[in-house]
Coordinates of C-alpha atoms in Angstrom, one line a residue:
M81 CA 13.3 -22.1 -5.8
T82 CA 9.8 -21.7 -7.1
T83 CA 6.4 -22.6 -5.5
S84 CA 2.9 -23.0 -6.8
Q85 CA 1.5 -21.2 -3.8
K86 CA 0.8 -17.5 -4.3
T87 CA 3.1 -15.1 -2.5
A88 CA 2.2 -11.5 -1.4
L89 CA 4.4 -8.7 -0.1
I90 CA 2.8 -6.0 2.0
T91 CA 4.9 -3.0 3.0
G92 CA 4.4 -1.5 6.4
A93 CA 2.5 -4.6 7.5
N94 CA 3.5 -4.9 11.1
K95 CA 0.4 -3.0 12.3
G96 CA -2.9 -1.5 11.3
I97 CA -4.4 -2.0 7.9
G98 CA -1.3 -3.6 6.5
K99 CA -1.3 -6.3 9.2
E100 CA -5.1 -6.9 8.7
T101 CA -4.5 -7.2 4.9
A102 CA -1.8 -9.8 5.7
R103 CA -4.2 -11.7 7.9
R104 CA -6.9 -11.8 5.3
L105 CA -4.6 -12.8 2.4
A106 CA -3.0 -15.5 4.6
A107 CA -6.5 -16.9 5.4
L108 CA -6.9 -17.5 1.7
G109 CA -3.9 -19.7 1.6
I110 CA -1.4 -17.1 0.3
T111 CA 2.1 -16.9 1.7
V112 CA 2.4 -13.4 3.0
L113 CA 5.6 -11.5 3.5
I114 CA 5.4 -8.7 6.1
G115 CA 7.6 -5.9 5.1
A116 CA 8.6 -3.7 8.0
R117 CA 11.7 -1.6 8.8
N118 CA 11.6 -2.5 12.5
A119 CA 12.7 -6.1 12.8
E120 CA 11.3 -6.6 16.3
R121 CA 7.8 -5.3 15.3
G122 CA 7.9 -7.2 12.0
E123 CA 8.8 -10.5 13.6
A124 CA 6.1 -10.0 16.3
A125 CA 3.4 -9.3 13.7
A126 CA 4.4 -12.4 11.7
E127 CA 4.5 -14.5 14.9
E128 CA 1.0 -13.3 15.8
L129 CA -0.4 -14.2 12.5
R130 CA 1.4 -17.6 12.4
A131 CA -0.4 -18.5 15.6
D132 CA -3.5 -18.7 13.5
G133 CA -1.9 -21.2 11.2
A134 CA -1.0 -18.7 8.5
D135 CA 2.1 -18.9 6.4
V136 CA 3.4 -15.4 7.2
R137 CA 7.1 -14.3 7.2
F138 CA 8.9 -11.2 8.1
V139 CA 11.0 -9.5 5.5
P140 CA 13.2 -6.5 6.5
L141 CA 12.1 -3.6 4.3
D142 CA 12.5 0.2 4.6
V143 CA 10.8 1.6 1.6
T144 CA 12.9 4.8 1.9
D145 CA 16.2 2.9 1.6
E146 CA 17.1 1.7 -1.9
N147 CA 19.6 -0.9 -0.5
S148 CA 16.9 -2.3 1.8
V149 CA 14.4 -2.5 -1.1
R150 CA 16.9 -4.3 -3.4
A151 CA 17.8 -6.7 -0.6
A152 CA 14.2 -7.6 -0.1
A153 CA 13.8 -8.2 -3.8
R154 CA 16.8 -10.5 -3.8
H155 CA 15.5 -12.4 -0.8
I156 CA 12.1 -13.0 -2.5
D157 CA 13.8 -14.0 -5.7
D158 CA 16.0 -16.5 -3.9
T159 CA 13.3 -17.9 -1.7
F160 CA 10.2 -17.9 -4.0
G161 CA 11.4 -17.1 -7.5
R162 CA 8.5 -14.8 -8.1
L163 CA 5.9 -12.5 -6.5
D164 CA 2.2 -12.6 -7.2
I165 CA 0.8 -9.7 -5.1
L166 CA 2.4 -6.4 -4.1
V167 CA 0.5 -4.1 -1.7
N168 CA 2.2 -0.8 -1.2
N169 CA 0.8 0.1 2.2
A170 CA 3.6 1.8 4.0
A171 CA 2.7 5.5 4.7
I172 CA 3.3 8.3 7.1
A173 CA 1.5 11.6 7.9
T174 CA 2.6 14.7 9.6
G175 CA 1.0 17.2 12.0
Q176 CA -1.8 19.4 10.7
Q177 CA -0.9 22.8 9.3
K178 CA -2.4 25.2 6.8
P179 CA -0.8 24.9 3.3
S180 CA 0.7 28.4 3.7
E181 CA 2.4 27.2 6.9
T182 CA 3.7 23.9 5.6
P183 CA 7.4 23.9 4.7
A184 CA 8.6 22.0 1.7
A185 CA 10.8 19.8 3.9
T186 CA 7.7 18.4 5.6
V187 CA 6.1 17.6 2.2
R188 CA 9.3 16.0 1.0
E189 CA 9.5 13.8 4.1
V190 CA 6.0 12.4 3.5
Y191 CA 6.6 11.9 -0.2
E192 CA 9.8 9.9 0.5
T193 CA 7.6 7.1 2.0
N194 CA 4.2 7.6 0.4
V195 CA 5.2 8.2 -3.2
F196 CA 8.9 7.5 -3.8
G197 CA 8.9 4.5 -1.5
A198 CA 6.0 3.0 -3.4
I199 CA 7.8 3.6 -6.7
A200 CA 11.1 2.2 -5.5
V201 CA 9.4 -1.0 -4.2
T202 CA 7.3 -1.4 -7.4
H203 CA 10.4 -1.0 -9.6
A204 CA 12.3 -3.5 -7.6
M205 CA 9.5 -6.1 -7.5
L206 CA 8.4 -5.8 -11.1
P207 CA 10.8 -8.5 -12.5
L208 CA 9.3 -10.9 -9.9
L209 CA 5.7 -9.9 -10.6
R210 CA 6.2 -10.4 -14.3
R211 CA 7.0 -14.1 -13.5
S212 CA 3.5 -14.5 -12.0
A213 CA 0.6 -15.8 -14.1
A214 CA -1.7 -13.2 -12.6
A215 CA 0.2 -10.4 -10.8
R216 CA -1.7 -7.7 -8.9
I217 CA -0.4 -4.4 -7.5
V218 CA -2.5 -2.5 -4.9
N219 CA -1.5 1.0 -3.8
M220 CA -3.1 2.0 -0.5
S221 CA -4.4 5.5 -1.2
S222 CA -7.2 7.6 0.2
E223 CA -10.3 9.7 -0.8
L224 CA -8.2 12.5 0.6
G225 CA -6.2 12.3 -2.6
S226 CA -9.2 12.8 -4.9
L227 CA -8.8 16.1 -6.7
T228 CA -12.5 16.0 -7.5
H229 CA -13.3 16.0 -3.8
L230 CA -10.6 18.6 -3.0
A231 CA -11.8 21.0 -5.7
D232 CA -15.4 20.9 -4.5
P233 CA -15.9 23.6 -1.8
D234 CA -19.0 21.8 -0.6
S235 CA -17.3 18.5 -0.1
P236 CA -16.5 17.5 3.5
W237 CA -13.1 16.2 2.2
S238 CA -12.2 19.6 0.9
A239 CA -12.6 21.1 4.4
Y240 CA -10.9 18.2 6.1
T241 CA -7.8 18.3 3.9
A242 CA -7.3 22.1 4.4
T243 CA -4.6 21.2 6.9
L244 CA -3.2 18.0 5.3
L245 CA -1.1 19.3 2.4
P246 CA 1.7 16.7 2.6
Y247 CA -0.5 13.6 3.1
S248 CA -3.4 14.4 0.8
T249 CA -1.2 15.5 -2.1
S250 CA 1.0 12.5 -1.6
K251 CA -2.0 10.3 -2.2
S252 CA -3.0 12.4 -5.3
A253 CA 0.5 11.7 -6.6
L254 CA 0.2 8.0 -5.8
N255 CA -3.0 7.9 -7.7
A256 CA -1.2 9.3 -10.8
V257 CA 1.5 6.7 -10.3
T258 CA -1.1 4.0 -10.2
V259 CA -2.6 5.0 -13.5
L260 CA 0.7 5.2 -15.3
Y261 CA 1.8 1.7 -14.1
A262 CA -1.6 0.4 -15.0
N263 CA -1.4 1.7 -18.5
E264 CA 2.1 0.2 -19.1
L265 CA 1.3 -3.2 -17.6
R266 CA -2.3 -3.7 -18.8
A267 CA -1.1 -5.6 -21.9
E268 CA 0.9 -8.0 -19.6
G269 CA -2.2 -8.9 -17.6
I270 CA -0.8 -7.1 -14.4
L271 CA -3.7 -5.3 -12.7
V272 CA -2.7 -2.1 -10.8
N273 CA -5.2 -0.3 -8.7
A274 CA -5.3 2.3 -5.9
V275 CA -7.7 1.7 -3.0
S276 CA -9.2 3.8 -0.2
P277 CA -9.8 1.9 3.0
G278 CA -11.9 4.7 4.5
Y279 CA -11.3 6.6 7.7
C280 CA -10.0 3.8 9.9
A281 CA -8.7 3.9 13.4
T282 CA -4.9 3.5 13.1
D283 CA -1.7 4.9 14.5
L284 CA -1.6 7.2 11.5
N285 CA -4.5 9.2 12.8
R286 CA -4.1 8.5 16.5
H287 CA -7.0 6.0 16.2
S288 CA -9.6 8.6 15.5
G289 CA -11.3 6.9 12.6
P290 CA -14.8 5.3 12.9
R291 CA -13.8 2.2 10.8
T292 CA -11.7 -0.6 12.0
A293 CA -8.4 -1.7 10.3
Q294 CA -10.1 -5.0 9.5
E295 CA -12.8 -3.2 7.6
G296 CA -10.2 -1.1 5.8
A297 CA -8.3 -4.1 4.6
A298 CA -11.3 -5.6 2.7
V299 CA -11.0 -3.5 -0.4
A300 CA -7.2 -4.1 -0.7
V301 CA -7.8 -7.9 -0.4
A302 CA -10.5 -7.8 -3.1
L303 CA -8.3 -6.0 -5.6
A304 CA -5.2 -8.1 -4.7
T305 CA -7.2 -11.3 -5.5
A306 CA -9.2 -9.9 -8.5
G307 CA -9.7 -12.2 -11.4
E308 CA -8.4 -11.5 -15.0
D309 CA -11.6 -9.5 -15.6
G310 CA -10.9 -7.3 -12.7
P311 CA -10.4 -3.5 -13.0
T312 CA -7.1 -1.8 -13.5
G313 CA -6.1 1.8 -13.3
T314 CA -8.8 2.7 -10.8
L315 CA -9.2 4.3 -7.4
R316 CA -11.8 2.3 -5.4
S317 CA -13.4 1.9 -2.0
E318 CA -15.7 -0.9 -0.8
D319 CA -18.5 1.1 -2.3
G320 CA -17.0 1.3 -5.8
P321 CA -15.0 3.7 -7.9
I322 CA -13.9 7.1 -6.5
P323 CA -13.4 10.0 -8.8
W324 CA -9.8 11.1 -9.4

């Protein structure tokens, strides 16, 4: 079936910034699909948002499992016939270690979700996004992935990321992925951007950030609903572009 109402898929949306992004998009009248690998948590998040009158539904989705990703794409195709917005939000982080003490296996584990997972989901959803009149892809990145910041010894981000090799480099890689997809899809009118929500208090950082998840979701929603004159191939925060 097809529907005139916009449909958005958000990965890792059962909590934190992903759930708040879902809440904000649903408040705009968009049907939101909460992708989560844990069915109990995914259903609970969808039920919570539906209590506010939102059209929110749970979709089983483990971004590190190709079969799960393909099954989610088939479900969206059968139910809605297309996808208008994709927010690649699912991410993990590991304990803090110096780069010289970080084994490759730890980096590989983080990349499976933060980079390869985003690529797998985007690849599977592209046929559905191409059926939309104004598709948008938003990759949840971070200023911690800015090579400009990392290369500046006077930057606070440079010092902070000294023990975050897996996470910060995974976001640098995701930024590059964003640019390449944006370049390919620009002519089709599909806008692809990476966003930095800022240092938000979430499970990812043991709720140590000064910003709320609600505040962090704002920039993702802005790019997910950008008009045809919106940017593409950029990394942005609420305050504007961030250097690569």
